[in-house]
Coordinates of C-alpha atoms and ligand atoms in Angstrom, one line a residue:
X1 CA 262.7 391.2 132.3
X2 CA 260.2 388.6 133.4
X3 CA 258.5 386.9 130.4
X4 CA 256.0 384.8 132.4
X5 CA 252.6 384.7 130.7
X6 CA 249.3 382.7 131.2
X7 CA 246.8 381.5 128.7
X8 CA 243.8 379.2 128.4
X9 CA 243.5 377.2 125.3
X10 CA 239.9 376.0 124.4
X11 CA 240.5 372.3 123.4
X12 CA 238.0 370.2 121.4
X13 CA 238.1 366.4 121.2
X14 CA 239.0 365.4 124.8
X15 CA 236.8 362.4 125.7
X16 CA 238.2 361.1 129.0
X17 CA 240.5 362.1 131.8
X18 CA 243.3 360.2 130.1
X19 CA 243.1 362.7 127.2
X20 CA 243.4 365.6 129.7
X21 CA 246.4 363.9 131.3
X22 CA 248.1 363.3 127.9
X23 CA 247.7 367.0 126.9
X24 CA 248.9 368.2 130.3
X25 CA 252.0 365.9 130.1
X26 CA 252.9 367.1 126.5
X27 CA 252.5 370.8 127.5
X28 CA 254.6 370.3 130.6
X29 CA 257.4 368.7 128.6
X30 CA 257.4 371.6 126.2
X31 CA 260.5 373.8 126.7
X32 CA 259.4 377.2 128.2
X33 CA 256.3 375.8 129.8
X34 CA 256.2 376.4 133.6
X35 CA 252.9 374.8 134.5
X36 CA 250.0 373.3 132.6
X37 CA 246.6 371.9 133.6
X38 CA 244.0 370.4 131.3
X39 CA 240.3 370.2 132.3
X40 CA 238.2 367.6 130.6
X41 CA 234.8 369.0 131.7
X42 CA 235.8 372.6 130.9
X43 CA 237.4 371.6 127.6
X44 CA 240.4 373.8 128.3
X45 CA 244.1 373.7 129.0
X46 CA 245.6 376.5 131.2
X47 CA 249.2 377.1 130.6
X48 CA 251.8 379.3 132.4
X49 CA 254.8 379.8 130.2
X50 CA 257.9 381.9 129.5
X51 CA 256.9 384.0 126.5
X52 CA 260.6 384.5 125.6
X53 CA 261.0 380.8 125.0
X54 CA 257.7 379.6 123.7
X55 CA 254.6 381.3 122.1
X56 CA 250.9 380.6 121.7
X57 CA 251.2 379.0 118.2
X58 CA 253.7 376.4 119.5
X59 CA 251.5 375.6 122.5
X60 CA 248.5 375.1 120.2
X61 CA 250.7 372.9 117.9
X62 CA 251.6 370.7 120.8
X63 CA 248.0 370.1 121.6
X64 CA 247.1 369.6 117.9
X65 CA 250.0 367.1 117.4
X66 CA 248.1 364.8 119.8
X67 CA 245.0 364.9 117.6
X68 CA 243.0 367.5 119.5
X69 CA 241.8 370.9 118.1
X70 CA 242.5 374.2 119.6
X71 CA 239.5 376.3 118.7
X72 CA 238.7 379.9 118.6
X73 CA 237.7 381.0 122.1
X74 CA 234.2 379.9 122.9
X75 CA 231.4 382.2 124.0
X76 CA 230.3 379.7 126.6
X77 CA 233.3 380.2 128.9
X78 CA 232.2 379.0 132.4
X79 CA 231.8 381.5 135.2
X80 CA 234.8 381.4 137.6
X81 CA 232.8 379.5 140.3
X82 CA 231.6 376.9 137.8
X83 CA 235.1 376.5 136.4
X84 CA 236.5 375.9 139.9
X85 CA 233.9 373.3 140.5
X86 CA 234.7 371.6 137.3
X87 CA 238.4 371.7 138.1
X88 CA 237.5 369.9 141.4
X89 CA 235.6 367.2 139.5
X90 CA 238.5 366.8 137.0
X91 CA 241.0 366.5 139.9
X92 CA 238.8 363.9 141.6
X93 CA 238.4 361.9 138.4
X94 CA 242.1 362.0 137.8
X95 CA 242.8 360.6 141.3
X96 CA 240.3 357.8 140.8
X97 CA 241.7 357.0 137.3
X98 CA 245.3 356.9 138.7
X99 CA 244.3 354.8 141.7
X100 CA 242.6 352.1 139.6
X101 CA 245.4 352.1 137.1
X102 CA 247.6 351.4 140.0
X103 CA 245.5 348.6 141.5
X104 CA 244.6 347.0 138.2
X105 CA 247.4 344.4 138.5
X106 CA 246.2 343.2 141.9
X107 CA 242.5 343.6 141.5
X108 CA 241.6 340.0 140.4
X109 CA 243.7 338.6 143.2
X110 CA 242.0 340.8 145.8
X111 CA 238.6 339.7 144.5
X112 CA 239.6 336.0 144.8
X113 CA 240.0 336.4 148.6
X114 CA 238.0 337.8 151.5
X115 CA 235.0 340.0 150.7
X116 CA 235.5 339.2 147.0
X117 CA 234.4 335.7 147.7
X118 CA 231.2 336.9 149.3
X119 CA 230.4 339.0 146.3
X120 CA 230.6 336.1 143.9
X121 CA 227.1 334.8 144.6
X122 CA 225.6 338.3 144.7
X123 CA 227.2 339.1 141.3
X124 CA 225.8 335.9 139.7
X125 CA 222.3 336.6 141.2
X126 CA 222.4 340.2 140.0
X127 CA 223.2 339.2 136.4
X128 CA 220.5 336.5 136.5
X129 CA 218.0 339.3 136.9
X130 CA 219.2 341.1 133.8
X131 CA 217.3 340.7 130.5
X132 CA 218.6 337.9 128.4
X133 CA 218.6 339.9 125.2
X134 CA 218.8 343.5 124.1
X135 CA 221.4 346.2 124.7
X136 CA 223.1 346.1 128.1
X137 CA 225.6 348.5 129.6
X138 CA 227.9 347.7 132.4
X139 CA 229.3 350.8 134.1
X140 CA 232.8 350.5 135.8
X141 CA 233.5 347.1 134.2
X142 CA 236.9 347.0 135.9
X143 CA 238.9 343.9 134.9
X144 CA 235.7 342.2 133.6
X145 CA 235.0 340.0 136.6
X146 CA 231.2 340.0 135.7
X147 CA 231.8 339.0 132.0
X148 CA 231.2 335.3 132.7
X149 CA 227.7 336.2 133.8
X150 CA 226.8 338.3 130.7
X151 CA 223.6 337.0 129.1
X152 CA 224.6 335.0 126.1
X153 CA 222.4 336.8 123.6
X154 CA 222.7 340.4 124.9
X155 CA 224.6 343.1 123.0
X156 CA 227.1 344.2 125.6
X157 CA 228.7 347.6 126.1
X158 CA 231.0 348.2 129.0
X159 CA 232.8 351.4 130.2
X160 CA 235.5 352.3 132.7
X161 CA 237.6 355.3 133.5
X162 CA 240.8 353.4 133.9
X163 CA 242.6 352.2 130.8
X164 CA 244.6 349.6 132.7
X165 CA 241.4 348.0 134.1
X166 CA 240.0 348.1 130.6
X167 CA 243.1 346.4 129.2
X168 CA 242.5 343.5 131.5
X169 CA 238.8 343.5 130.6
X170 CA 239.8 343.3 126.9
X171 CA 241.9 340.2 127.6
X172 CA 239.2 338.6 129.6
X173 CA 236.6 339.2 126.9
X174 CA 239.0 337.6 124.3
X175 CA 239.6 334.6 126.6
X176 CA 235.9 334.1 127.1
X177 CA 235.2 334.6 123.4
X178 CA 232.7 337.4 124.3
X179 CA 232.1 340.3 122.0
X180 CA 232.0 343.4 124.2
X181 CA 232.1 347.0 123.1
X182 CA 234.6 348.2 125.7
X183 CA 235.1 352.0 126.0
X184 CA 237.1 354.3 128.2
X185 CA 234.4 356.7 129.5
X186 CA 233.5 358.7 132.6
X187 CA 230.3 357.4 134.3
X188 CA 229.4 361.0 135.2
X189 CA 229.3 361.9 131.5
X190 CA 228.2 358.9 129.5
X191 CA 228.6 359.4 125.8
X192 CA 225.3 357.7 124.8
X193 CA 222.0 359.2 123.8
X194 CA 219.0 359.0 126.2
X195 CA 217.2 355.7 126.3
X196 CA 220.0 353.7 124.6
X197 CA 220.0 350.6 126.8
X198 CA 217.5 347.9 127.9
X199 CA 219.5 347.4 131.1
X200 CA 222.3 349.2 133.0
X201 CA 224.3 347.3 135.6
X202 CA 227.1 348.2 138.0
X203 CA 228.8 346.3 140.7
X204 CA 231.0 348.1 143.3
X205 CA 231.3 351.2 141.2
X206 CA 229.3 354.0 142.8
X207 CA 231.6 353.6 145.9
X208 CA 234.3 355.0 143.7
X209 CA 232.8 357.5 141.2
X210 CA 233.6 361.0 142.6
X211 CA 230.1 362.4 142.1
X212 CA 227.9 359.3 142.5
X213 CA 224.6 361.2 142.2
X214 CA 225.6 362.5 138.8
X215 CA 226.8 359.1 137.8
X216 CA 223.5 357.6 138.8
X217 CA 221.6 360.3 136.9
X218 CA 223.5 359.3 133.8
X219 CA 222.8 355.6 134.3
X220 CA 219.1 356.4 134.5
X221 CA 219.2 358.8 131.5
X222 CA 220.7 356.2 129.1
X223 CA 218.1 353.6 130.1
X224 CA 215.0 353.3 127.9
X225 CA 211.5 353.5 129.5
X226 CA 210.8 350.0 130.9
X227 CA 214.6 349.3 131.1
X228 CA 216.2 347.8 134.3
X229 CA 218.8 349.4 136.5
X230 CA 220.6 346.8 138.7
X231 CA 223.2 347.8 141.2
X232 CA 225.3 345.9 143.7
X233 CA 227.4 347.8 146.2
X234 CA 228.8 348.0 149.7
X235 CA 227.5 351.0 151.7
X236 CA 228.0 352.8 155.0
X237 CA 226.5 351.0 158.0
X238 CA 223.2 352.4 159.5
X239 CA 224.6 351.5 162.9
X240 CA 225.8 354.8 164.3
X241 CA 229.0 353.4 165.9
X242 CA 230.0 351.2 162.9
X243 CA 229.1 354.1 160.6
X244 CA 231.4 356.5 162.4
X245 CA 234.2 353.9 162.3
X246 CA 233.8 353.5 158.6
X247 CA 234.0 357.3 158.2
X248 CA 237.3 357.3 160.2
X249 CA 238.9 354.5 158.2
X250 CA 237.6 355.6 154.9
X251 CA 240.5 357.9 153.9
X252 CA 243.0 355.0 154.4
X253 CA 240.9 352.5 152.4
X254 CA 240.3 355.0 149.6
X255 CA 244.0 355.6 149.3
X256 CA 244.8 351.9 149.3
X257 CA 241.9 350.5 147.3
X258 CA 240.2 353.3 145.4
X259 CA 236.8 352.6 146.9
X260 CA 234.9 354.5 149.6
X261 CA 233.6 352.3 152.4
X262 CA 231.1 354.9 153.7
X263 CA 229.0 355.8 150.7
X264 CA 225.2 356.1 151.2
X265 CA 224.4 354.6 147.8
X266 CA 220.7 353.9 148.5
X267 CA 220.3 357.6 149.5
X268 CA 222.3 358.6 146.4
X269 CA 220.0 356.6 144.1
X270 CA 217.0 358.4 145.5
X271 CA 218.8 361.8 145.3
X272 CA 219.4 361.0 141.6
X273 CA 215.6 360.9 141.1
X274 CA 215.5 357.2 140.5
X275 CA 212.2 355.8 141.6
X276 CA 210.6 353.5 142.5
X277 CA 213.4 351.3 143.8
X278 CA 213.6 347.9 145.5
X279 CA 216.4 347.3 147.9
X280 CA 217.7 344.0 149.3
X281 CA 220.1 344.1 152.2
X282 CA 222.9 341.6 152.8
X283 CA 225.6 341.3 155.4
X284 CA 223.8 343.4 158.1
X285 CA 222.9 345.9 155.5
X286 CA 226.5 346.6 154.6
X287 CA 225.9 345.3 151.0
X288 CA 222.8 346.3 149.0
X289 CA 221.3 345.2 145.8
X290 CA 219.2 348.1 144.3
X291 CA 216.8 347.6 141.4
X292 CA 214.6 350.0 139.5
X293 CA 212.6 349.8 136.4
X294 CA 212.4 353.1 134.5
X295 CA 208.7 354.2 134.2
Ligands
LIG1 C1 235.9 348.5 142.7 S1 236.1 348.6 141.0 C2 234.7 347.5 140.5 C3 235.0 346.9 139.2 C4 233.9 345.8 138.7 N1 232.7 346.5 138.5 C5 233.8 344.7 139.7 O1 232.7 344.5 140.3 O2 234.8 344.0 139.9 C6 235.5 350.2 140.6 C7 235.6 350.5 139.1 O3 234.9 351.7 138.8 C8 235.7 352.4 137.9 N2 235.4 353.8 138.0 C9 235.5 354.7 139.0 N3 235.1 355.9 138.7 C10 234.6 355.8 137.5 C11 234.0 356.8 136.6 N4 233.9 358.0 137.0 N5 233.7 356.4 135.4 C12 233.9 355.1 135.0 N6 234.4 354.1 135.7 C13 234.8 354.5 137.0 C14 237.1 352.1 138.3 O4 238.1 352.4 137.3 C15 237.1 350.6 138.7 O5 237.4 349.8 137.6

């Protein structure tokens, strides 16, 4: 007799893709479980299991033993199409998270050569435009390369999806003697109320965030009226030939580095409803500094 069964556990308490990965791993390691997938955005874990070897209470226990709650089924279960879309986002987030965890060790070295050198001046100049006081959020802090430019009297918060990048950022903050509230968080789902920050900055981040328009909407949302958004990023060339070349090479670069080289970040900023914006172009327009003040 075949005892294969499937269930979906509504899970509360997941705050980042690492939580989903942890739940998935624990479920997969449970004897009798055939397959498991946890979705951060849907707040669910889907499990295929052998009901002769393991039951629902044990599966719920596995999740609860990690500190999450398995709740009574919610009434807001997503429609199948929406659930599939969310699964895609989760998968994309997981890929980005894993890639940056992998490159964390080499990231500072990479930034100390080649393009990284060119970005040094632009980073410094970007941070010089940030307010000198108040609450500032850095999105996609990475290993904390920008920390040396943080305004001395600002109250700094910085987020990233990769815990290995954050571990390096934590060490850097300690070394610099900077107090920074570092949190593992998805830029597409910022856990801050509307209007929390006086400024939001990001350098070379929206080339990696799976849904950049959603990430930019979030950056704008957490900014207070009158607050400044300051972005520095490399973008797809406007030159048709170079642009096409960037499209071709993009899959290889993403795999190796984690960042897309063909993002149209300026267009994405507009698509996120951010206006008015000021753009300055560098390196034949391949690098752009985008600024906006929230009305
Ligand atoms: C190219 S690195 C840039 C790091 C840093 N801003 C810098 O300029 O050196 C991109 C960073 O964005 C982070 N990231 C990518 N997608 C993210 C997301 N959805 N939420 C938060 N951080 C994300 C990556 O983990 C990585 O640390």
